[in-house]
Short mmCIF file of C-alpha atoms in Angstrom, two decimals:
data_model
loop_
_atom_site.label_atom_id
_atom_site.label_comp_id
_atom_site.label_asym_id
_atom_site.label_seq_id
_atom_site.Cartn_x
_atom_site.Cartn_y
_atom_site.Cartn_z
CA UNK A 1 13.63 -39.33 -30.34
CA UNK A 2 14.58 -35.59 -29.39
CA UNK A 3 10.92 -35.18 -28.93
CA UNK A 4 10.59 -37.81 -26.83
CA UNK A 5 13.96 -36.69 -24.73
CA UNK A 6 12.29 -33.14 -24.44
CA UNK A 7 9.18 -34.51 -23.03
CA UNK A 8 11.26 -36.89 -20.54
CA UNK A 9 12.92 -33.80 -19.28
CA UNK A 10 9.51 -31.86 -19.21
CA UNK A 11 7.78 -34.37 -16.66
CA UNK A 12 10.72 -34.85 -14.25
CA UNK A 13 10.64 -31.14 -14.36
CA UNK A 14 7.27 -30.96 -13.07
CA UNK A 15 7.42 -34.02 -10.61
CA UNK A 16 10.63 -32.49 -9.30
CA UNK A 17 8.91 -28.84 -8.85
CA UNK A 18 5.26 -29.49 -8.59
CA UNK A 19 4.84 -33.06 -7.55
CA UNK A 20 4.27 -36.66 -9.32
CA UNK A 21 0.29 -36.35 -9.40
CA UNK A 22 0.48 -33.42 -12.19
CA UNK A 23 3.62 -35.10 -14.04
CA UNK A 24 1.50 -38.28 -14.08
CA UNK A 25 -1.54 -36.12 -15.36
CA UNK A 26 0.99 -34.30 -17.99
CA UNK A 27 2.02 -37.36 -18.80
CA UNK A 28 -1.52 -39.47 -19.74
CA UNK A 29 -2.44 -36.50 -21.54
CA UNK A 30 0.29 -36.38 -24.13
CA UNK A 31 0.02 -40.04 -24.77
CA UNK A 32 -3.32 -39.64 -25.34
CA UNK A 33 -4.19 -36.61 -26.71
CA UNK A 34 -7.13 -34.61 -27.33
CA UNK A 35 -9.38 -36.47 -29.70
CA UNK A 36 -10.93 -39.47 -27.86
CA UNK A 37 -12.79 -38.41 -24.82
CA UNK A 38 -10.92 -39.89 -23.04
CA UNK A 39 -8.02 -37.59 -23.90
CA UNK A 40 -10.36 -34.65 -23.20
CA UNK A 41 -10.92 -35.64 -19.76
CA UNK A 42 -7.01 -36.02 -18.69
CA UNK A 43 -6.63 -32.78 -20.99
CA UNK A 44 -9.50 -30.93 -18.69
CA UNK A 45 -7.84 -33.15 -15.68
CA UNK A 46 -4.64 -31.75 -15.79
CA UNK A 47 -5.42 -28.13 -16.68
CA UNK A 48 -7.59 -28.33 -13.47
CA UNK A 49 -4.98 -29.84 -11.25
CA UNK A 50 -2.93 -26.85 -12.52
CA UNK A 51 -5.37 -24.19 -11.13
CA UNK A 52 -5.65 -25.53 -8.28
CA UNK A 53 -2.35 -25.59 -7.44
CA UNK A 54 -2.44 -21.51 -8.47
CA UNK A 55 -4.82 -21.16 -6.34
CA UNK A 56 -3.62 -22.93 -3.25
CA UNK A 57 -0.04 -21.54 -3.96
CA UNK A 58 -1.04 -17.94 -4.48
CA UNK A 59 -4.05 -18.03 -2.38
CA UNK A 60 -2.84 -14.15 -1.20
CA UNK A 61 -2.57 -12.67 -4.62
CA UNK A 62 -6.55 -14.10 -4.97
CA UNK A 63 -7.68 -12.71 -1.81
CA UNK A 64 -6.05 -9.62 -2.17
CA UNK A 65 -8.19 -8.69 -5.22
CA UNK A 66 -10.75 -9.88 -4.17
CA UNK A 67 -11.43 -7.51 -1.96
CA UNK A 68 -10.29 -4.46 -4.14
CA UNK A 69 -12.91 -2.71 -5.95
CA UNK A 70 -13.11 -3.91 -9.88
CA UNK A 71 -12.93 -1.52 -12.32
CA UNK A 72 -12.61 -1.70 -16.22
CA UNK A 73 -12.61 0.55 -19.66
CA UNK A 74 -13.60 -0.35 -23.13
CA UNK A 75 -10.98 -1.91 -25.45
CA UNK A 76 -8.29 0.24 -26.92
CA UNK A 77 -8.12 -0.77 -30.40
CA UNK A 78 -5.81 2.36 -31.27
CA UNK A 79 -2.97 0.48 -29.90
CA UNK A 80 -1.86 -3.05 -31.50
CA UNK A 81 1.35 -4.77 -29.71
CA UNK A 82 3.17 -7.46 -31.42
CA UNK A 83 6.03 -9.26 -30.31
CA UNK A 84 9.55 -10.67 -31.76
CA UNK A 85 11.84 -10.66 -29.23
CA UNK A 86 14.90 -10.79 -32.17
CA UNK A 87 13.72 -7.90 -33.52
CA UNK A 88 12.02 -6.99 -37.23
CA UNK A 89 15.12 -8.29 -38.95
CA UNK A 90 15.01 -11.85 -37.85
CA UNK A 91 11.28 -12.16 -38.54
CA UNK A 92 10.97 -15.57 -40.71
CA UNK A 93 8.97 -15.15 -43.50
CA UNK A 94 5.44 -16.04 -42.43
CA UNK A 95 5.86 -13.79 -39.23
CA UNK A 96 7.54 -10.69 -41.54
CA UNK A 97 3.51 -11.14 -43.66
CA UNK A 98 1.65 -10.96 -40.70
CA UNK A 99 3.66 -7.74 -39.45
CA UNK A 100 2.75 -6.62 -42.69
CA UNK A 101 -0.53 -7.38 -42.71
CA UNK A 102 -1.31 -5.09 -39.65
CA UNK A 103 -0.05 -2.18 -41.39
CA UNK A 104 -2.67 -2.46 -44.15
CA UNK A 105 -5.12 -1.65 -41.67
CA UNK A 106 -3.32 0.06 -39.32
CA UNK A 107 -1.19 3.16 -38.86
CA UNK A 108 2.55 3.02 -37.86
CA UNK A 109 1.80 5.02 -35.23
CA UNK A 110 -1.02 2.28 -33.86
CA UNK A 111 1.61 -1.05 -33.91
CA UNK A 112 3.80 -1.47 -31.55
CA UNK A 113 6.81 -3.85 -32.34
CA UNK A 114 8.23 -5.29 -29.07
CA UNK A 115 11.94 -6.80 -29.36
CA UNK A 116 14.09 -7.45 -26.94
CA UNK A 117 15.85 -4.10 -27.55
CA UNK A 118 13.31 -1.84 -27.10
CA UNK A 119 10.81 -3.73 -24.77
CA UNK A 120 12.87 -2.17 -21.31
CA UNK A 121 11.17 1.50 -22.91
CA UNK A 122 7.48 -0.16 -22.18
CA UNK A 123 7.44 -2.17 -19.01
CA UNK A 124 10.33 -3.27 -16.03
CA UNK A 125 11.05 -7.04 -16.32
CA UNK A 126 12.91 -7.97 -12.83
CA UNK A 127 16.49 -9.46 -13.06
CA UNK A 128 15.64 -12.20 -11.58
CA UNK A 129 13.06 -13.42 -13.97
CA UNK A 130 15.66 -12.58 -16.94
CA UNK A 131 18.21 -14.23 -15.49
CA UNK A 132 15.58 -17.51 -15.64
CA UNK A 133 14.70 -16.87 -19.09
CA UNK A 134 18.09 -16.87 -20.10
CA UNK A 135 19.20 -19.99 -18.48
CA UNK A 136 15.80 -21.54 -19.85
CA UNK A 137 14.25 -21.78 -16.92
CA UNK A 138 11.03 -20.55 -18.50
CA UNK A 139 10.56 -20.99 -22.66
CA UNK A 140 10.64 -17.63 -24.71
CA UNK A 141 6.81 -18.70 -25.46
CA UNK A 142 5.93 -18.34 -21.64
CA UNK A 143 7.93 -15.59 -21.34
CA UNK A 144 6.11 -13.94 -23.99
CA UNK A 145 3.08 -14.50 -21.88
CA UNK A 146 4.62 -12.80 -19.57
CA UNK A 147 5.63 -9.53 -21.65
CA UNK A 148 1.91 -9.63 -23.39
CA UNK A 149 0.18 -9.15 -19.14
CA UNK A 150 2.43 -6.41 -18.53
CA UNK A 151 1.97 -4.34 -21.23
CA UNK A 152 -2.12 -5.22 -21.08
CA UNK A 153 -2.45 -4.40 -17.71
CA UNK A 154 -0.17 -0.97 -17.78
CA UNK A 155 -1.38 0.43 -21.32
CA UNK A 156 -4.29 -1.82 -22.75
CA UNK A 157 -4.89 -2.36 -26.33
CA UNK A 158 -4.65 -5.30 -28.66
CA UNK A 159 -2.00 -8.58 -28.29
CA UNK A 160 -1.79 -10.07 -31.43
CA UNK A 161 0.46 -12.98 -31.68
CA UNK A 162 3.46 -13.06 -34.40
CA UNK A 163 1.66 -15.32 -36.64
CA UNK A 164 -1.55 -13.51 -36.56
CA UNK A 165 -2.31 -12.55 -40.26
CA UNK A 166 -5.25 -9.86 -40.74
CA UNK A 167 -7.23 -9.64 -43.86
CA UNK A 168 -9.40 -6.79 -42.31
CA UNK A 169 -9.23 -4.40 -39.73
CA UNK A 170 -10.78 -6.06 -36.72
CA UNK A 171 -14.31 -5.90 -35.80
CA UNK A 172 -14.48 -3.11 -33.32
CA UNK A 173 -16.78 -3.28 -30.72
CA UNK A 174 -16.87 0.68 -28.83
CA UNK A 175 -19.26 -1.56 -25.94
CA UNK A 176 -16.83 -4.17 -25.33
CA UNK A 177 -14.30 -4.36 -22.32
CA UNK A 178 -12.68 -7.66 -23.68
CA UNK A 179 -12.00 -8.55 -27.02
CA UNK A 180 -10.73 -11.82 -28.68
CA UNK A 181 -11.80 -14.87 -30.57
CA UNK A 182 -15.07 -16.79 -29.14
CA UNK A 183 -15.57 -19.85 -30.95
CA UNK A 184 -19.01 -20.18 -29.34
CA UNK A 185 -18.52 -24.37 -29.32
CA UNK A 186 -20.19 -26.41 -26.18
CA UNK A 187 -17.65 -29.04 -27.71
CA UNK A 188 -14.43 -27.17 -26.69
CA UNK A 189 -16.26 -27.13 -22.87
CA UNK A 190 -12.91 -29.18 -21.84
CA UNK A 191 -10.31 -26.67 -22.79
CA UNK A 192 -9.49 -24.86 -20.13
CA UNK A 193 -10.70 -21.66 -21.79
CA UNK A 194 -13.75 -23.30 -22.89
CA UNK A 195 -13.46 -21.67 -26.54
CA UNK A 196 -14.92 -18.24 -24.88
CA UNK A 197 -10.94 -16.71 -25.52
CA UNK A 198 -7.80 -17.36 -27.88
CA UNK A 199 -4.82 -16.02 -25.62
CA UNK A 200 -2.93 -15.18 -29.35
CA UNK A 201 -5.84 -12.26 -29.56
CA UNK A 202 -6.35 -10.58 -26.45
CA UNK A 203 -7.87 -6.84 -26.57
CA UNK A 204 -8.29 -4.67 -22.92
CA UNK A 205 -8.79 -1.42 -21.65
CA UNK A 206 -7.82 -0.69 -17.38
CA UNK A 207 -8.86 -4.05 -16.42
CA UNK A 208 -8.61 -5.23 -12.79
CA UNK A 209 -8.93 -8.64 -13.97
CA UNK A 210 -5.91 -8.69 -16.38
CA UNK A 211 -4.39 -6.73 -13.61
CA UNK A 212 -4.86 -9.96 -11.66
CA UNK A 213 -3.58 -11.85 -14.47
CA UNK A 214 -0.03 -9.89 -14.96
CA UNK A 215 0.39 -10.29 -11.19
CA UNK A 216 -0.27 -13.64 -10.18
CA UNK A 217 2.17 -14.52 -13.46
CA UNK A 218 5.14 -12.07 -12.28
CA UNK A 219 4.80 -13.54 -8.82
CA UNK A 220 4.83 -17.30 -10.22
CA UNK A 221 7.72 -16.19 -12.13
CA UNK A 222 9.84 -15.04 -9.09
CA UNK A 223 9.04 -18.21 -7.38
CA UNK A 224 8.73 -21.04 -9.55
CA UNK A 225 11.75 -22.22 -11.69
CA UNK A 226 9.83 -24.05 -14.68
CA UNK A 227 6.61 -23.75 -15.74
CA UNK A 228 3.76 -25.58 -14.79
CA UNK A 229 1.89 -26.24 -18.05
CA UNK A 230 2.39 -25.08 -20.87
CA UNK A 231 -1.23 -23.45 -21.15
CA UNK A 232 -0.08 -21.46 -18.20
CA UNK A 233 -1.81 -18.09 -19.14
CA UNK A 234 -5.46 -20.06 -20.62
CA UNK A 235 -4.90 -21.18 -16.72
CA UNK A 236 -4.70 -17.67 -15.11
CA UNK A 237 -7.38 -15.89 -17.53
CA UNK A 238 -9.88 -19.23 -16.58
CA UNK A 239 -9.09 -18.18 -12.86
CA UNK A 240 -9.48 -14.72 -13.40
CA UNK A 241 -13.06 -15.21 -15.38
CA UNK A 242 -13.91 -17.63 -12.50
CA UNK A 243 -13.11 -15.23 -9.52
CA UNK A 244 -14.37 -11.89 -10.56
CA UNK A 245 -18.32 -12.18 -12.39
CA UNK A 246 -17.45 -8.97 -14.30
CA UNK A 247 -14.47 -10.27 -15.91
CA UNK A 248 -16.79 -13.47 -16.73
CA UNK A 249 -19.60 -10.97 -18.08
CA UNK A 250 -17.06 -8.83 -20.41
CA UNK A 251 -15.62 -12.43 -21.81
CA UNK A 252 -18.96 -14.33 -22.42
CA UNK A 253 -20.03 -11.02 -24.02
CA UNK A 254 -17.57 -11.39 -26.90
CA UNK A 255 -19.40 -11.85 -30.01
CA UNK A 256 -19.19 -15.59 -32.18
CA UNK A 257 -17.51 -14.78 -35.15
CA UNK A 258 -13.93 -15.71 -36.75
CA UNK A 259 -14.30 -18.89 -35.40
CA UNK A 260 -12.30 -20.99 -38.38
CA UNK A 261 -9.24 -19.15 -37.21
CA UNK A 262 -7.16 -21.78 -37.98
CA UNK A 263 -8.63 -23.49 -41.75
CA UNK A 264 -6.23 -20.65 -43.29
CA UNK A 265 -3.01 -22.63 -42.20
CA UNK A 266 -4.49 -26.18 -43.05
CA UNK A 267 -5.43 -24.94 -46.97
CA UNK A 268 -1.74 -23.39 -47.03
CA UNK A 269 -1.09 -26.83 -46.04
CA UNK A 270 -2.62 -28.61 -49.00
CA UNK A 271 -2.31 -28.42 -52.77
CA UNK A 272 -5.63 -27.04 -53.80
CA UNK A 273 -6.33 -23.49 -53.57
CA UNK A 274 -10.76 -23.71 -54.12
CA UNK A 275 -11.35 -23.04 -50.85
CA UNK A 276 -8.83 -20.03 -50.39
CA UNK A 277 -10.58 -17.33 -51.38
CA UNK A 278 -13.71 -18.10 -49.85
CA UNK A 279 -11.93 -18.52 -45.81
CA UNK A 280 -10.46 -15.24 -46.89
CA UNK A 281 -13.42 -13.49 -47.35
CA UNK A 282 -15.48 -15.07 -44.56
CA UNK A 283 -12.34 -15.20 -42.29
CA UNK A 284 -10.31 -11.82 -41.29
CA UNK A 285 -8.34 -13.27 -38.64
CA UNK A 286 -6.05 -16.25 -39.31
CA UNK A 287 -3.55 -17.89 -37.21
CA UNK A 288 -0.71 -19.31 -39.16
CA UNK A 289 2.84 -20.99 -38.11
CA UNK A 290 6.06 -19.88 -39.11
CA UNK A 291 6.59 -23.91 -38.24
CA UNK A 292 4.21 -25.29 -41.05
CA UNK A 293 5.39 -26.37 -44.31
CA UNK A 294 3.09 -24.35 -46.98
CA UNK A 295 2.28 -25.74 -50.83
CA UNK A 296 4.18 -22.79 -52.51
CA UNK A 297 1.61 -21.61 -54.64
CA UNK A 298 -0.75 -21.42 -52.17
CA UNK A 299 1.73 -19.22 -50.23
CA UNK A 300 2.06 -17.45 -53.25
CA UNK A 301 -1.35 -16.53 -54.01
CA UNK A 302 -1.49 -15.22 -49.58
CA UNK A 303 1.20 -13.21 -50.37
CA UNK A 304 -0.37 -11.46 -53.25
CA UNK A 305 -3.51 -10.66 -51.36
CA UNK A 306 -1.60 -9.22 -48.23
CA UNK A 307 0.76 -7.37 -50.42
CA UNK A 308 -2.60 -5.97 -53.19
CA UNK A 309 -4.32 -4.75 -49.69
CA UNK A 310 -1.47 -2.58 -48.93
CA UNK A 311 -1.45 -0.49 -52.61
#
């Protein structure tokens, strides 16, 4: 029922602030979902209805780099950000073994923890769009979206998401000027970011095109007062990769691999551990949820690895 209330609240939201043809559109799609086709369509329906909007709304933030020239470096992997906005201390557990997981791999001096203590240091958040965080205007989730643009588009590097568990260093590429997961499926054509990018692992060097990105979001945070869907940032990077055709070359370049990102969280899930070792050996990157009930052993046995791979 609280679910239900939530979801309520969500669509008048979005009929109040962005009209009754995208709460309707909202709407259709969570009833239906995403596995019939017909669930895919209002899924790809609404998404589009939601750039379209961006576009007609912040038609001036589009032109305007348009017409600068676009430049871009290869990815930083030297510098890893992660985010809890509560700070190291008030990781749960699942997020505390993917924080450690990074530093098997990775130097202290390569990860970046961003809390809400220290994150001032790194970029300036306006008052304004605080001020709508704090009255939950805008979900911590969104505004994380936020946080991960700025620093991107000021320093570069690597975004990995708090419940991004490593099992290997990541696949360096010294050629590439965008890095994350591409699932390489024609199947996931109606997501809005078409499987070619998974916003929880985003990698950049100077890049006018996240540039774009952190722009058009701070902007739409000054001026909106909820969000619009809450695939907001799959919505600006799909703009982005549409609008400038070097940003679309750097993405589709990605290579296909890592693509059963997500089996590690649905064996956790379950009470037999066959498959375990075998998705962590094929598998480096995982993306769990500090949300999902895990079969204790199973959890177990995870925590053994990550903790082995740092001796």
């Amino acid at each position: 029922m609280k679910k239900i209330k939530g979801k309520m609240q969500q669509l008048y939201a979005i009929n109040i602030n962005y009209g009754c043809y995208l709460a309707l559109l909202e709407g259709i799609s969570a009833v239906l979902g995403q596995r019939s086709r017909l669930g895919k369509y209002f899924f790809y329906r609404k998404h589009e209805a939601a750039k379209q909007y961006l576009c007609k709304k912040y038609k001036a933030i589009i032109d305007k780099y348009r017409e600068e020239e676009y430049c871009e470096s290869v990815v930083d992997f030297n510098r890893i950000w992660f985010f809890w906005w509560q700070g190291e201390q008030s990781m749960p557990e699942v997020v505390k073994l993917c924080y450690q997981s990074l530093h098997n791999y990775y130097d202290q001096s390569n990860i970046f923890l961003i809390t809400q203590e220290n994150v001032h240091n790194y970029i300036d958040i306006p008052d304004s769009i605080l001020k709508k965080v704090n009255n939950r205007n805008f979900t911590l989730t969104i505004f994380s979206d936020y946080i991960r643009l700025s620093l991107l588009s000021k320093y570069g590097g690597i975004w990995l998401d708090s419940t991004i568990l490593l099992t290997n260093a990541l696949n360096e590429d010294d050629n590439a000027y965008f890095f994350s997961i591409n699932y390489g499926n024609p199947a996931m054509a109606y997501h809005v970011c078409m499987g070619k990018w998974m916003t929880s692992l985003i990698g950049v060097g100077q890049n006018t095109g996240i540039e774009f990105c952190q722009e058009l979001f701070e902007v739409y945070f000054l001026t909106e007062n909820t969000h619009l869907t809450y695939l907001l940032l799959d919505c600006v990077l799909a703009l982005a990769y549409e609008i400038f055709p070097s940003f679309k070359v750097s993405i589709d370049r990605v290579k296909i691999e890592n693509t059963q990102v997500g089996r590690l969280d649905q064996l956790l899930k379950g009470s037999s551990d066959r498959e375990l070792s075998t998705i962590l050996e094929v598998q480096s990157i995982h993306k769990l949820s500090y949300k999902s009930i895990y079969n204790k052993r199973n959890y177990e046995y995870l925590k053994r690895i990550v903790e082995r791979s740092n001796e």
